[in-house]
């Protein structure tokens, strides 16, 4: 296989005809495959069925004198706060355990920042002339969407192999209108990058102009290795405290990709002052979150050590899928020099950079052949990828047999879009 | 027993000494009883343990092709939407099934009204010069608290035996700053009043000046009879639609007092246009709510008919407690003419009107003798009962034996506070 950049026009035209024929043959199969969202596979969900029956009798529902079936304990069952503290390396008092979705808690924090302000806000953000959010990109579309929903100006920050470009972040936070940065520090969505210790240290030591600047530390994939051993990760709360910024960070995690997607438990970890502040605020909207599900999870998952054992089971389902993606890309695309991609060891995504100017076309070609991918551009603020290059591959949902077909379609689409561009 | 109003000062003084002695004797027992919140009793929670084990295996979690364990179906599992439609007498398309708390959904609706506006809002409520909420009083403290949190002006509306004073409501909604009214239409909190058909019809036919006026129809006790048969209740959605106000009402309900308090499922019922509007908005904060718990509930509760059978079991626990309250009040207080109260057939509360000017003192006397009641005044906006008279009795939590003691304390406190006032 010759790199496309080394092919003559004639060779490219021949290649185009050949790839088009293969693509049309694929299309004729009438596929209906989905690689759009980071959804766990049925096999993974089946692994954790023990969760369903861990609470059976009334006495099972009482923990340390607290009846999980009744109102109370707004900040979460003590055992659930302890579980998350173990998972994240912080203190139980620094944990607020919520409902099924950490995204909802992030939204609530931003929403309350707008209507009432954060702990150190001089005024609610809706009373500010302008509010800006930093968006390491490519990043998580649902993060960016929350900022857009509230009318913040979204500022992209390039990702590097060690995390967001910290020189730029340090510069940008000198602007008092910059109020927040979205992060996914471990197995970043979609790049699968683990922020380096240096990056994390620089986050903790930021000197933002805004007194209420917030780091949203979305530790969604904190124990989500699918290749190799668990990678220890520093506790951002204590690092921020040591740096004199105890109230700057809001960490989130959930069991959505440990037990059931959308049916797990979530948490926010933050300084005790922040937990106090938000317990007051959340007390207006809630009497208490679903403690039965909190207890069910704690009894089933037990602790971090046992959770890591369960994650090994998930890994056994996930790893072959990521290997399948890598196999196709390495075999079909790498020799052609028309794309590059990350090779993550955890998380839920492969970040693929197609030939600049072709991502939207690749997405469309995939769709026409029955393969749905996350929208091209979705990983950038305002869905605007300036290079029209990044595509997020979410291989977790389909079984490997289907994934093989989907990857065939994706590889043909990458080639076809590149050829169309080169021949234009 | 002679009514206090017919006693001479000397008789009152004698009575005071006697009641004080009894009160002090009670106090010396060092009681620690709670009648503050509408919490179900352990016995009730134990009745519905079948909920815990209704889903056991992976195949149990799939309903009509939808895997409840995975993301998707933001507006709720179709079977859960159908369940609530059956319960409330509306259409499944008019139902959005949420998480564990209807209060949280009400908060979210108000919060989004402030930040973005409702379907027919000319602008977000935070951009209005002033926003006013109508608060039928006595009412639910947590409703009022949401309005206060967002800085709305809370306007009390007196309750009558048939519901809120509708003459006044019809007059007040002519003010375009009046944007919302809180209601609990069946077994109102705390009065236990069922709004009359006439009241309901007048609600549906309101002609508010604000195009985005919202009726929050908190049908928290829709099937919560503890005495006598289920009382059918009209579907407010179709009445509003018939009156040309299809988008004016937002109905809420939950299973918090059917299954587990804070561990149930909730819903919002509204016009299809409103459901569409809010599905768009909720889609920013959520991927999907806990569908495993939704399915667990539908499989266990089945339908309205079966839910009503379960409510009969709850009634068997609840009724003796309300009988205990009535027994004490009828025996110890009625002959003295120092208080009156409602005699509800459903809901969770008895609304007690102590001698004007004594409710706060009664609350304090109860507290000093180890009996915690809902704060006096809590049932009015800004916790300000102009008559200092209303107290909310929540007899559901304590076992009858404890309730007997608590009622003894309450009756003695009512008498003591009245005597203090009369002797002042």
PDB file of N, CA and C in Angstrom, chain A residues 38-40 42 45-46 49 52-53 55-56 58 61-62 67 69-71 101 103-104 107 111-112 115-116 126-127 140 142 146 149 256-257 260-263 283-287 289-290 292-293 296, chain B residues 38-40 42 45-46 49 52-53 55-56 58 61-62 67 69-71 101 103-104 107 111-112 115-116 126-127 140 142 146 149 256-257 260-263 283-287 289-290 292-293 296:
ATOM      1  N   UNK A  38     -20.834   6.536  24.243  1.00  0.00           N
ATOM      2  CA  UNK A  38     -20.107   5.618  25.112  1.00  0.00           C
ATOM      3  C   UNK A  38     -21.043   4.792  25.963  1.00  0.00           C
ATOM      4  N   UNK A  39     -21.763   3.901  25.309  1.00  0.00           N
ATOM      5  CA  UNK A  39     -22.700   3.046  26.040  1.00  0.00           C
ATOM      6  C   UNK A  39     -22.058   1.691  26.303  1.00  0.00           C
ATOM      7  N   UNK A  40     -22.162   1.193  27.519  1.00  0.00           N
ATOM      8  CA  UNK A  40     -21.647  -0.150  27.778  1.00  0.00           C
ATOM      9  C   UNK A  40     -22.423  -1.201  26.981  1.00  0.00           C
ATOM     10  N   UNK A  42     -24.222  -4.940  26.363  1.00  0.00           N
ATOM     11  CA  UNK A  42     -25.075  -5.828  27.151  1.00  0.00           C
ATOM     12  C   UNK A  42     -24.236  -6.796  27.999  1.00  0.00           C
ATOM     13  N   UNK A  45     -23.216  -5.135  31.139  1.00  0.00           N
ATOM     14  CA  UNK A  45     -24.336  -4.964  32.069  1.00  0.00           C
ATOM     15  C   UNK A  45     -24.671  -6.300  32.745  1.00  0.00           C
ATOM     16  N   UNK A  46     -24.548  -7.366  31.976  1.00  0.00           N
ATOM     17  CA  UNK A  46     -24.848  -8.693  32.520  1.00  0.00           C
ATOM     18  C   UNK A  46     -23.842  -9.111  33.598  1.00  0.00           C
ATOM     19  N   UNK A  49     -25.009  -8.233  37.461  1.00  0.00           N
ATOM     20  CA  UNK A  49     -26.396  -8.517  37.859  1.00  0.00           C
ATOM     21  C   UNK A  49     -26.535  -8.727  39.359  1.00  0.00           C
ATOM     22  N   UNK A  52     -28.528  -6.329  41.409  1.00  0.00           N
ATOM     23  CA  UNK A  52     -30.001  -6.334  41.450  1.00  0.00           C
ATOM     24  C   UNK A  52     -30.558  -6.974  42.717  1.00  0.00           C
ATOM     25  N   UNK A  53     -29.814  -7.903  43.275  1.00  0.00           N
ATOM     26  CA  UNK A  53     -30.385  -8.686  44.372  1.00  0.00           C
ATOM     27  C   UNK A  53     -29.626  -8.532  45.687  1.00  0.00           C
ATOM     28  N   UNK A  55     -29.871  -6.210  47.904  1.00  0.00           N
ATOM     29  CA  UNK A  55     -30.802  -5.841  48.983  1.00  0.00           C
ATOM     30  C   UNK A  55     -32.086  -6.637  48.768  1.00  0.00           C
ATOM     31  N   UNK A  56     -32.463  -7.435  49.713  1.00  0.00           N
ATOM     32  CA  UNK A  56     -33.638  -8.284  49.524  1.00  0.00           C
ATOM     33  C   UNK A  56     -34.691  -8.093  50.607  1.00  0.00           C
ATOM     34  N   UNK A  58     -36.109  -6.100  54.405  1.00  0.00           N
ATOM     35  CA  UNK A  58     -36.078  -4.809  55.112  1.00  0.00           C
ATOM     36  C   UNK A  58     -34.776  -4.579  55.863  1.00  0.00           C
ATOM     37  N   UNK A  61     -31.758  -3.037  54.284  1.00  0.00           N
ATOM     38  CA  UNK A  61     -31.817  -1.624  53.873  1.00  0.00           C
ATOM     39  C   UNK A  61     -31.383  -0.666  54.964  1.00  0.00           C
ATOM     40  N   UNK A  62     -30.999  -1.219  56.089  1.00  0.00           N
ATOM     41  CA  UNK A  62     -30.602  -0.348  57.200  1.00  0.00           C
ATOM     42  C   UNK A  62     -29.101  -0.439  57.370  1.00  0.00           C
ATOM     43  N   UNK A  67     -32.056   4.138  57.853  1.00  0.00           N
ATOM     44  CA  UNK A  67     -32.917   3.382  56.952  1.00  0.00           C
ATOM     45  C   UNK A  67     -32.851   4.030  55.568  1.00  0.00           C
ATOM     46  N   UNK A  69     -34.440   3.502  53.092  1.00  0.00           N
ATOM     47  CA  UNK A  69     -35.741   3.600  52.425  1.00  0.00           C
ATOM     48  C   UNK A  69     -36.517   4.838  52.821  1.00  0.00           C
ATOM     49  N   UNK A  70     -35.992   5.630  53.724  1.00  0.00           N
ATOM     50  CA  UNK A  70     -36.736   6.807  54.165  1.00  0.00           C
ATOM     51  C   UNK A  70     -35.955   8.089  53.864  1.00  0.00           C
ATOM     52  N   UNK A  71     -36.618   9.224  54.011  1.00  0.00           N
ATOM     53  CA  UNK A  71     -35.977  10.517  53.787  1.00  0.00           C
ATOM     54  C   UNK A  71     -34.816  10.728  54.755  1.00  0.00           C
ATOM     55  N   UNK A 101     -26.854  10.460  38.034  1.00  0.00           N
ATOM     56  CA  UNK A 101     -26.077  11.091  36.968  1.00  0.00           C
ATOM     57  C   UNK A 101     -25.145  12.175  37.479  1.00  0.00           C
ATOM     58  N   UNK A 103     -23.510  14.013  35.460  1.00  0.00           N
ATOM     59  CA  UNK A 103     -23.757  15.136  34.542  1.00  0.00           C
ATOM     60  C   UNK A 103     -24.789  16.090  35.134  1.00  0.00           C
ATOM     61  N   UNK A 104     -25.820  15.526  35.756  1.00  0.00           N
ATOM     62  CA  UNK A 104     -26.867  16.356  36.347  1.00  0.00           C
ATOM     63  C   UNK A 104     -26.314  17.203  37.491  1.00  0.00           C
ATOM     64  N   UNK A 107     -24.353  19.999  35.944  1.00  0.00           N
ATOM     65  CA  UNK A 107     -25.317  20.980  35.445  1.00  0.00           C
ATOM     66  C   UNK A 107     -25.852  21.813  36.604  1.00  0.00           C
ATOM     67  N   UNK A 111     -25.703  25.680  36.956  1.00  0.00           N
ATOM     68  CA  UNK A 111     -26.984  26.378  37.005  1.00  0.00           C
ATOM     69  C   UNK A 111     -27.076  27.251  38.249  1.00  0.00           C
ATOM     70  N   UNK A 112     -26.661  26.722  39.378  1.00  0.00           N
ATOM     71  CA  UNK A 112     -26.695  27.511  40.618  1.00  0.00           C
ATOM     72  C   UNK A 112     -25.643  28.620  40.600  1.00  0.00           C
ATOM     73  N   UNK A 115     -27.606  31.267  38.831  1.00  0.00           N
ATOM     74  CA  UNK A 115     -28.728  31.910  39.521  1.00  0.00           C
ATOM     75  C   UNK A 115     -28.336  32.479  40.885  1.00  0.00           C
ATOM     76  N   UNK A 116     -27.331  31.876  41.541  1.00  0.00           N
ATOM     77  CA  UNK A 116     -26.998  32.315  42.898  1.00  0.00           C
ATOM     78  C   UNK A 116     -25.513  32.562  43.133  1.00  0.00           C
ATOM     79  N   UNK A 126     -25.265  35.107  36.193  1.00  0.00           N
ATOM     80  CA  UNK A 126     -26.213  35.739  35.256  1.00  0.00           C
ATOM     81  C   UNK A 126     -26.172  37.251  35.381  1.00  0.00           C
ATOM     82  N   UNK A 127     -25.568  37.770  36.465  1.00  0.00           N
ATOM     83  CA  UNK A 127     -25.435  39.231  36.616  1.00  0.00           C
ATOM     84  C   UNK A 127     -24.082  39.739  36.116  1.00  0.00           C
ATOM     85  N   UNK A 140     -15.610  16.744  25.684  1.00  0.00           N
ATOM     86  CA  UNK A 140     -16.902  16.059  25.828  1.00  0.00           C
ATOM     87  C   UNK A 140     -18.017  17.002  25.400  1.00  0.00           C
ATOM     88  N   UNK A 142     -21.148  17.055  25.848  1.00  0.00           N
ATOM     89  CA  UNK A 142     -22.185  17.420  26.825  1.00  0.00           C
ATOM     90  C   UNK A 142     -21.682  18.465  27.828  1.00  0.00           C
ATOM     91  N   UNK A 146     -23.580  22.363  28.121  1.00  0.00           N
ATOM     92  CA  UNK A 146     -24.056  23.033  29.339  1.00  0.00           C
ATOM     93  C   UNK A 146     -23.635  24.505  29.317  1.00  0.00           C
ATOM     94  N   UNK A 149     -25.730  26.327  26.808  1.00  0.00           N
ATOM     95  CA  UNK A 149     -27.101  26.474  27.309  1.00  0.00           C
ATOM     96  C   UNK A 149     -27.234  27.729  28.167  1.00  0.00           C
ATOM     97  N   UNK A 256     -21.818   4.902  36.412  1.00  0.00           N
ATOM     98  CA  UNK A 256     -22.568   4.620  35.178  1.00  0.00           C
ATOM     99  C   UNK A 256     -21.840   3.638  34.275  1.00  0.00           C
ATOM    100  N   UNK A 257     -20.517   3.610  34.333  1.00  0.00           N
ATOM    101  CA  UNK A 257     -19.777   2.641  33.532  1.00  0.00           C
ATOM    102  C   UNK A 257     -19.062   1.632  34.435  1.00  0.00           C
ATOM    103  N   UNK A 260     -24.681   0.166  36.090  1.00  0.00           N
ATOM    104  CA  UNK A 260     -25.658   0.382  35.031  1.00  0.00           C
ATOM    105  C   UNK A 260     -25.584   1.825  34.514  1.00  0.00           C
ATOM    106  N   UNK A 261     -25.602   1.990  33.204  1.00  0.00           N
ATOM    107  CA  UNK A 261     -25.510   3.319  32.600  1.00  0.00           C
ATOM    108  C   UNK A 261     -26.806   4.085  32.841  1.00  0.00           C
ATOM    109  N   UNK A 262     -26.694   5.166  33.592  1.00  0.00           N
ATOM    110  CA  UNK A 262     -27.879   5.944  33.923  1.00  0.00           C
ATOM    111  C   UNK A 262     -28.657   5.362  35.101  1.00  0.00           C
ATOM    112  N   UNK A 263     -28.182   4.264  35.657  1.00  0.00           N
ATOM    113  CA  UNK A 263     -28.864   3.654  36.799  1.00  0.00           C
ATOM    114  C   UNK A 263     -27.908   3.435  37.961  1.00  0.00           C
ATOM    115  N   UNK A 283     -30.450  21.344  49.315  1.00  0.00           N
ATOM    116  CA  UNK A 283     -31.558  21.133  50.254  1.00  0.00           C
ATOM    117  C   UNK A 283     -32.832  21.833  49.832  1.00  0.00           C
ATOM    118  N   UNK A 284     -32.735  22.806  48.926  1.00  0.00           N
ATOM    119  CA  UNK A 284     -33.938  23.472  48.433  1.00  0.00           C
ATOM    120  C   UNK A 284     -34.623  22.606  47.369  1.00  0.00           C
ATOM    121  N   UNK A 285     -33.828  21.873  46.611  1.00  0.00           N
ATOM    122  CA  UNK A 285     -34.408  21.110  45.511  1.00  0.00           C
ATOM    123  C   UNK A 285     -34.725  19.661  45.874  1.00  0.00           C
ATOM    124  N   UNK A 286     -34.106  19.171  46.936  1.00  0.00           N
ATOM    125  CA  UNK A 286     -34.204  17.750  47.256  1.00  0.00           C
ATOM    126  C   UNK A 286     -34.442  17.550  48.729  1.00  0.00           C
ATOM    127  N   UNK A 287     -35.152  16.495  49.090  1.00  0.00           N
ATOM    128  CA  UNK A 287     -35.183  16.066  50.487  1.00  0.00           C
ATOM    129  C   UNK A 287     -33.988  15.148  50.699  1.00  0.00           C
ATOM    130  N   UNK A 289     -31.437  12.167  48.075  1.00  0.00           N
ATOM    131  CA  UNK A 289     -31.292  11.380  46.852  1.00  0.00           C
ATOM    132  C   UNK A 289     -31.612   9.909  47.145  1.00  0.00           C
ATOM    133  N   UNK A 290     -31.585   9.092  46.117  1.00  0.00           N
ATOM    134  CA  UNK A 290     -32.011   7.693  46.244  1.00  0.00           C
ATOM    135  C   UNK A 290     -30.976   6.887  47.039  1.00  0.00           C
ATOM    136  N   UNK A 292     -31.492   4.087  48.635  1.00  0.00           N
ATOM    137  CA  UNK A 292     -31.606   2.637  48.433  1.00  0.00           C
ATOM    138  C   UNK A 292     -30.604   2.222  47.365  1.00  0.00           C
ATOM    139  N   UNK A 293     -30.545   2.998  46.306  1.00  0.00           N
ATOM    140  CA  UNK A 293     -29.582   2.682  45.244  1.00  0.00           C
ATOM    141  C   UNK A 293     -28.147   2.929  45.704  1.00  0.00           C
ATOM    142  N   UNK A 296     -27.408  -0.160  47.796  1.00  0.00           N
ATOM    143  CA  UNK A 296     -27.265  -1.293  46.881  1.00  0.00           C
ATOM    144  C   UNK A 296     -25.864  -1.293  46.269  1.00  0.00           C
TER     145      UNK A 296
ATOM    146  N   UNK B  38     -43.433  14.486  56.958  1.00  0.00           N
ATOM    147  CA  UNK B  38     -44.290  13.410  56.479  1.00  0.00           C
ATOM    148  C   UNK B  38     -43.490  12.207  56.029  1.00  0.00           C
ATOM    149  N   UNK B  39     -42.876  11.551  56.980  1.00  0.00           N
ATOM    150  CA  UNK B  39     -42.071  10.369  56.660  1.00  0.00           C
ATOM    151  C   UNK B  39     -42.892   9.113  56.909  1.00  0.00           C
ATOM    152  N   UNK B  40     -42.868   8.177  55.983  1.00  0.00           N
ATOM    153  CA  UNK B  40     -43.554   6.911  56.227  1.00  0.00           C
ATOM    154  C   UNK B  40     -42.898   6.157  57.382  1.00  0.00           C
ATOM    155  N   UNK B  42     -41.588   2.732  59.440  1.00  0.00           N
ATOM    156  CA  UNK B  42     -40.871   1.518  59.062  1.00  0.00           C
ATOM    157  C   UNK B  42     -41.845   0.419  58.620  1.00  0.00           C
ATOM    158  N   UNK B  45     -42.718   0.872  55.052  1.00  0.00           N
ATOM    159  CA  UNK B  45     -41.608   0.545  54.153  1.00  0.00           C
ATOM    160  C   UNK B  45     -41.466  -0.974  54.043  1.00  0.00           C
ATOM    161  N   UNK B  46     -41.704  -1.654  55.166  1.00  0.00           N
ATOM    162  CA  UNK B  46     -41.592  -3.120  55.169  1.00  0.00           C
ATOM    163  C   UNK B  46     -42.670  -3.777  54.299  1.00  0.00           C
ATOM    164  N   UNK B  49     -41.495  -4.571  50.412  1.00  0.00           N
ATOM    165  CA  UNK B  49     -40.172  -5.164  50.195  1.00  0.00           C
ATOM    166  C   UNK B  49     -40.088  -5.934  48.888  1.00  0.00           C
ATOM    167  N   UNK B  52     -37.871  -4.777  46.140  1.00  0.00           N
ATOM    168  CA  UNK B  52     -36.415  -4.980  46.147  1.00  0.00           C
ATOM    169  C   UNK B  52     -35.974  -6.116  45.226  1.00  0.00           C
ATOM    170  N   UNK B  53     -36.841  -7.094  45.034  1.00  0.00           N
ATOM    171  CA  UNK B  53     -36.397  -8.309  44.337  1.00  0.00           C
ATOM    172  C   UNK B  53     -37.166  -8.559  43.043  1.00  0.00           C
ATOM    173  N   UNK B  55     -36.686  -7.297  40.121  1.00  0.00           N
ATOM    174  CA  UNK B  55     -35.735  -7.472  39.013  1.00  0.00           C
ATOM    175  C   UNK B  55     -34.550  -8.276  39.545  1.00  0.00           C
ATOM    176  N   UNK B  56     -34.305  -9.429  38.966  1.00  0.00           N
ATOM    177  CA  UNK B  56     -33.245 -10.284  39.497  1.00  0.00           C
ATOM    178  C   UNK B  56     -32.205 -10.650  38.458  1.00  0.00           C
ATOM    179  N   UNK B  58     -30.645 -10.447  34.217  1.00  0.00           N
ATOM    180  CA  UNK B  58     -30.525  -9.524  33.089  1.00  0.00           C
ATOM    181  C   UNK B  58     -31.807  -9.424  32.270  1.00  0.00           C
ATOM    182  N   UNK B  61     -34.565  -7.024  33.062  1.00  0.00           N
ATOM    183  CA  UNK B  61     -34.311  -5.584  32.914  1.00  0.00           C
ATOM    184  C   UNK B  61     -34.644  -5.066  31.520  1.00  0.00           C
ATOM    185  N   UNK B  62     -35.118  -5.946  30.680  1.00  0.00           N
ATOM    186  CA  UNK B  62     -35.433  -5.518  29.310  1.00  0.00           C
ATOM    187  C   UNK B  62     -36.943  -5.481  29.157  1.00  0.00           C
ATOM    188  N   UNK B  67     -33.446  -1.836  27.046  1.00  0.00           N
ATOM    189  CA  UNK B  67     -32.666  -2.289  28.192  1.00  0.00           C
ATOM    190  C   UNK B  67     -32.619  -1.164  29.224  1.00  0.00           C
ATOM    191  N   UNK B  69     -31.049  -0.923  31.761  1.00  0.00           N
ATOM    192  CA  UNK B  69     -29.731  -0.754  32.378  1.00  0.00           C
ATOM    193  C   UNK B  69     -28.803   0.137  31.562  1.00  0.00           C
ATOM    194  N   UNK B  70     -29.249   0.584  30.401  1.00  0.00           N
ATOM    195  CA  UNK B  70     -28.384   1.395  29.565  1.00  0.00           C
ATOM    196  C   UNK B  70     -28.983   2.790  29.339  1.00  0.00           C
ATOM    197  N   UNK B  71     -28.179   3.691  28.800  1.00  0.00           N
ATOM    198  CA  UNK B  71     -28.642   5.049  28.504  1.00  0.00           C
ATOM    199  C   UNK B  71     -29.795   5.029  27.502  1.00  0.00           C
ATOM    200  N   UNK B 101     -37.309  12.098  42.873  1.00  0.00           N
ATOM    201  CA  UNK B 101     -37.969  13.180  43.602  1.00  0.00           C
ATOM    202  C   UNK B 101     -38.769  14.095  42.692  1.00  0.00           C
ATOM    203  N   UNK B 103     -40.111  16.759  43.816  1.00  0.00           N
ATOM    204  CA  UNK B 103     -39.699  18.098  44.250  1.00  0.00           C
ATOM    205  C   UNK B 103     -38.568  18.612  43.373  1.00  0.00           C
ATOM    206  N   UNK B 104     -37.627  17.737  43.045  1.00  0.00           N
ATOM    207  CA  UNK B 104     -36.499  18.141  42.213  1.00  0.00           C
ATOM    208  C   UNK B 104     -36.969  18.558  40.819  1.00  0.00           C
ATOM    209  N   UNK B 107     -38.520  21.971  41.136  1.00  0.00           N
ATOM    210  CA  UNK B 107     -37.422  22.923  41.257  1.00  0.00           C
ATOM    211  C   UNK B 107     -36.818  23.181  39.884  1.00  0.00           C
ATOM    212  N   UNK B 111     -36.493  26.622  38.080  1.00  0.00           N
ATOM    213  CA  UNK B 111     -35.128  27.074  37.805  1.00  0.00           C
ATOM    214  C   UNK B 111     -34.962  27.396  36.321  1.00  0.00           C
ATOM    215  N   UNK B 112     -35.481  26.532  35.469  1.00  0.00           N
ATOM    216  CA  UNK B 112     -35.368  26.780  34.027  1.00  0.00           C
ATOM    217  C   UNK B 112     -36.269  27.941  33.599  1.00  0.00           C
ATOM    218  N   UNK B 115     -33.954  30.798  34.290  1.00  0.00           N
ATOM    219  CA  UNK B 115     -32.772  30.977  33.440  1.00  0.00           C
ATOM    220  C   UNK B 115     -33.113  31.036  31.955  1.00  0.00           C
ATOM    221  N   UNK B 116     -34.206  30.359  31.541  1.00  0.00           N
ATOM    222  CA  UNK B 116     -34.510  30.289  30.107  1.00  0.00           C
ATOM    223  C   UNK B 116     -35.957  30.624  29.767  1.00  0.00           C
ATOM    224  N   UNK B 126     -35.717  35.616  35.215  1.00  0.00           N
ATOM    225  CA  UNK B 126     -34.675  36.425  35.857  1.00  0.00           C
ATOM    226  C   UNK B 126     -34.529  37.783  35.169  1.00  0.00           C
ATOM    227  N   UNK B 127     -35.089  37.903  33.970  1.00  0.00           N
ATOM    228  CA  UNK B 127     -35.029  39.196  33.274  1.00  0.00           C
ATOM    229  C   UNK B 127     -36.294  40.027  33.504  1.00  0.00           C
ATOM    230  N   UNK B 140     -47.364  23.965  51.633  1.00  0.00           N
ATOM    231  CA  UNK B 140     -46.169  23.111  51.793  1.00  0.00           C
ATOM    232  C   UNK B 140     -44.927  23.986  51.859  1.00  0.00           C
ATOM    233  N   UNK B 142     -41.822  23.479  51.513  1.00  0.00           N
ATOM    234  CA  UNK B 142     -40.778  23.317  50.507  1.00  0.00           C
ATOM    235  C   UNK B 142     -41.164  23.957  49.171  1.00  0.00           C
ATOM    236  N   UNK B 146     -38.799  27.178  47.466  1.00  0.00           N
ATOM    237  CA  UNK B 146     -38.274  27.278  46.097  1.00  0.00           C
ATOM    238  C   UNK B 146     -38.507  28.685  45.552  1.00  0.00           C
ATOM    239  N   UNK B 149     -36.149  31.045  47.230  1.00  0.00           N
ATOM    240  CA  UNK B 149     -34.772  30.821  46.748  1.00  0.00           C
ATOM    241  C   UNK B 149     -34.505  31.624  45.484  1.00  0.00           C
ATOM    242  N   UNK B 256     -42.961   8.261  46.350  1.00  0.00           N
ATOM    243  CA  UNK B 256     -42.227   8.374  47.617  1.00  0.00           C
ATOM    244  C   UNK B 256     -43.054   7.901  48.803  1.00  0.00           C
ATOM    245  N   UNK B 257     -44.364   8.027  48.713  1.00  0.00           N
ATOM    246  CA  UNK B 257     -45.213   7.537  49.803  1.00  0.00           C
ATOM    247  C   UNK B 257     -46.064   6.363  49.333  1.00  0.00           C
ATOM    248  N   UNK B 260     -40.706   3.672  48.512  1.00  0.00           N
ATOM    249  CA  UNK B 260     -39.686   4.142  49.439  1.00  0.00           C
ATOM    250  C   UNK B 260     -39.567   5.670  49.371  1.00  0.00           C
ATOM    251  N   UNK B 261     -39.498   6.314  50.513  1.00  0.00           N
ATOM    252  CA  UNK B 261     -39.406   7.775  50.572  1.00  0.00           C
ATOM    253  C   UNK B 261     -38.025   8.228  50.091  1.00  0.00           C
ATOM    254  N   UNK B 262     -38.022   8.946  48.986  1.00  0.00           N
ATOM    255  CA  UNK B 262     -36.752   9.390  48.425  1.00  0.00           C
ATOM    256  C   UNK B 262     -36.090   8.321  47.568  1.00  0.00           C
ATOM    257  N   UNK B 263     -36.706   7.142  47.456  1.00  0.00           N
ATOM    258  CA  UNK B 263     -36.143   6.063  46.646  1.00  0.00           C
ATOM    259  C   UNK B 263     -37.147   5.547  45.634  1.00  0.00           C
ATOM    260  N   UNK B 283     -32.651  17.369  28.406  1.00  0.00           N
ATOM    261  CA  UNK B 283     -31.608  16.686  27.650  1.00  0.00           C
ATOM    262  C   UNK B 283     -30.238  17.326  27.804  1.00  0.00           C
ATOM    263  N   UNK B 284     -30.183  18.558  28.270  1.00  0.00           N
ATOM    264  CA  UNK B 284     -28.894  19.201  28.513  1.00  0.00           C
ATOM    265  C   UNK B 284     -28.308  18.730  29.839  1.00  0.00           C
ATOM    266  N   UNK B 285     -29.167  18.444  30.798  1.00  0.00           N
ATOM    267  CA  UNK B 285     -28.656  18.094  32.119  1.00  0.00           C
ATOM    268  C   UNK B 285     -28.538  16.595  32.346  1.00  0.00           C
ATOM    269  N   UNK B 286     -29.227  15.819  31.524  1.00  0.00           N
ATOM    270  CA  UNK B 286     -29.320  14.380  31.776  1.00  0.00           C
ATOM    271  C   UNK B 286     -29.144  13.602  30.487  1.00  0.00           C
ATOM    272  N   UNK B 287     -28.581  12.409  30.581  1.00  0.00           N
ATOM    273  CA  UNK B 287     -28.644  11.481  29.456  1.00  0.00           C
ATOM    274  C   UNK B 287     -29.947  10.708  29.573  1.00  0.00           C
ATOM    275  N   UNK B 289     -32.792   9.300  33.054  1.00  0.00           N
ATOM    276  CA  UNK B 289     -32.999   9.060  34.486  1.00  0.00           C
ATOM    277  C   UNK B 289     -32.874   7.563  34.789  1.00  0.00           C
ATOM    278  N   UNK B 290     -32.994   7.198  36.038  1.00  0.00           N
ATOM    279  CA  UNK B 290     -32.757   5.810  36.455  1.00  0.00           C
ATOM    280  C   UNK B 290     -33.906   4.902  35.995  1.00  0.00           C
ATOM    281  N   UNK B 292     -33.778   1.664  35.589  1.00  0.00           N
ATOM    282  CA  UNK B 292     -33.845   0.397  36.326  1.00  0.00           C
ATOM    283  C   UNK B 292     -34.871   0.553  37.451  1.00  0.00           C
ATOM    284  N   UNK B 293     -34.809   1.672  38.138  1.00  0.00           N
ATOM    285  CA  UNK B 293     -35.771   1.904  39.217  1.00  0.00           C
ATOM    286  C   UNK B 293     -37.173   2.130  38.664  1.00  0.00           C
ATOM    287  N   UNK B 296     -38.357  -1.394  37.865  1.00  0.00           N
ATOM    288  CA  UNK B 296     -38.618  -2.066  39.140  1.00  0.00           C
ATOM    289  C   UNK B 296     -39.993  -1.659  39.670  1.00  0.00           C
TER     290      UNK B 296
END
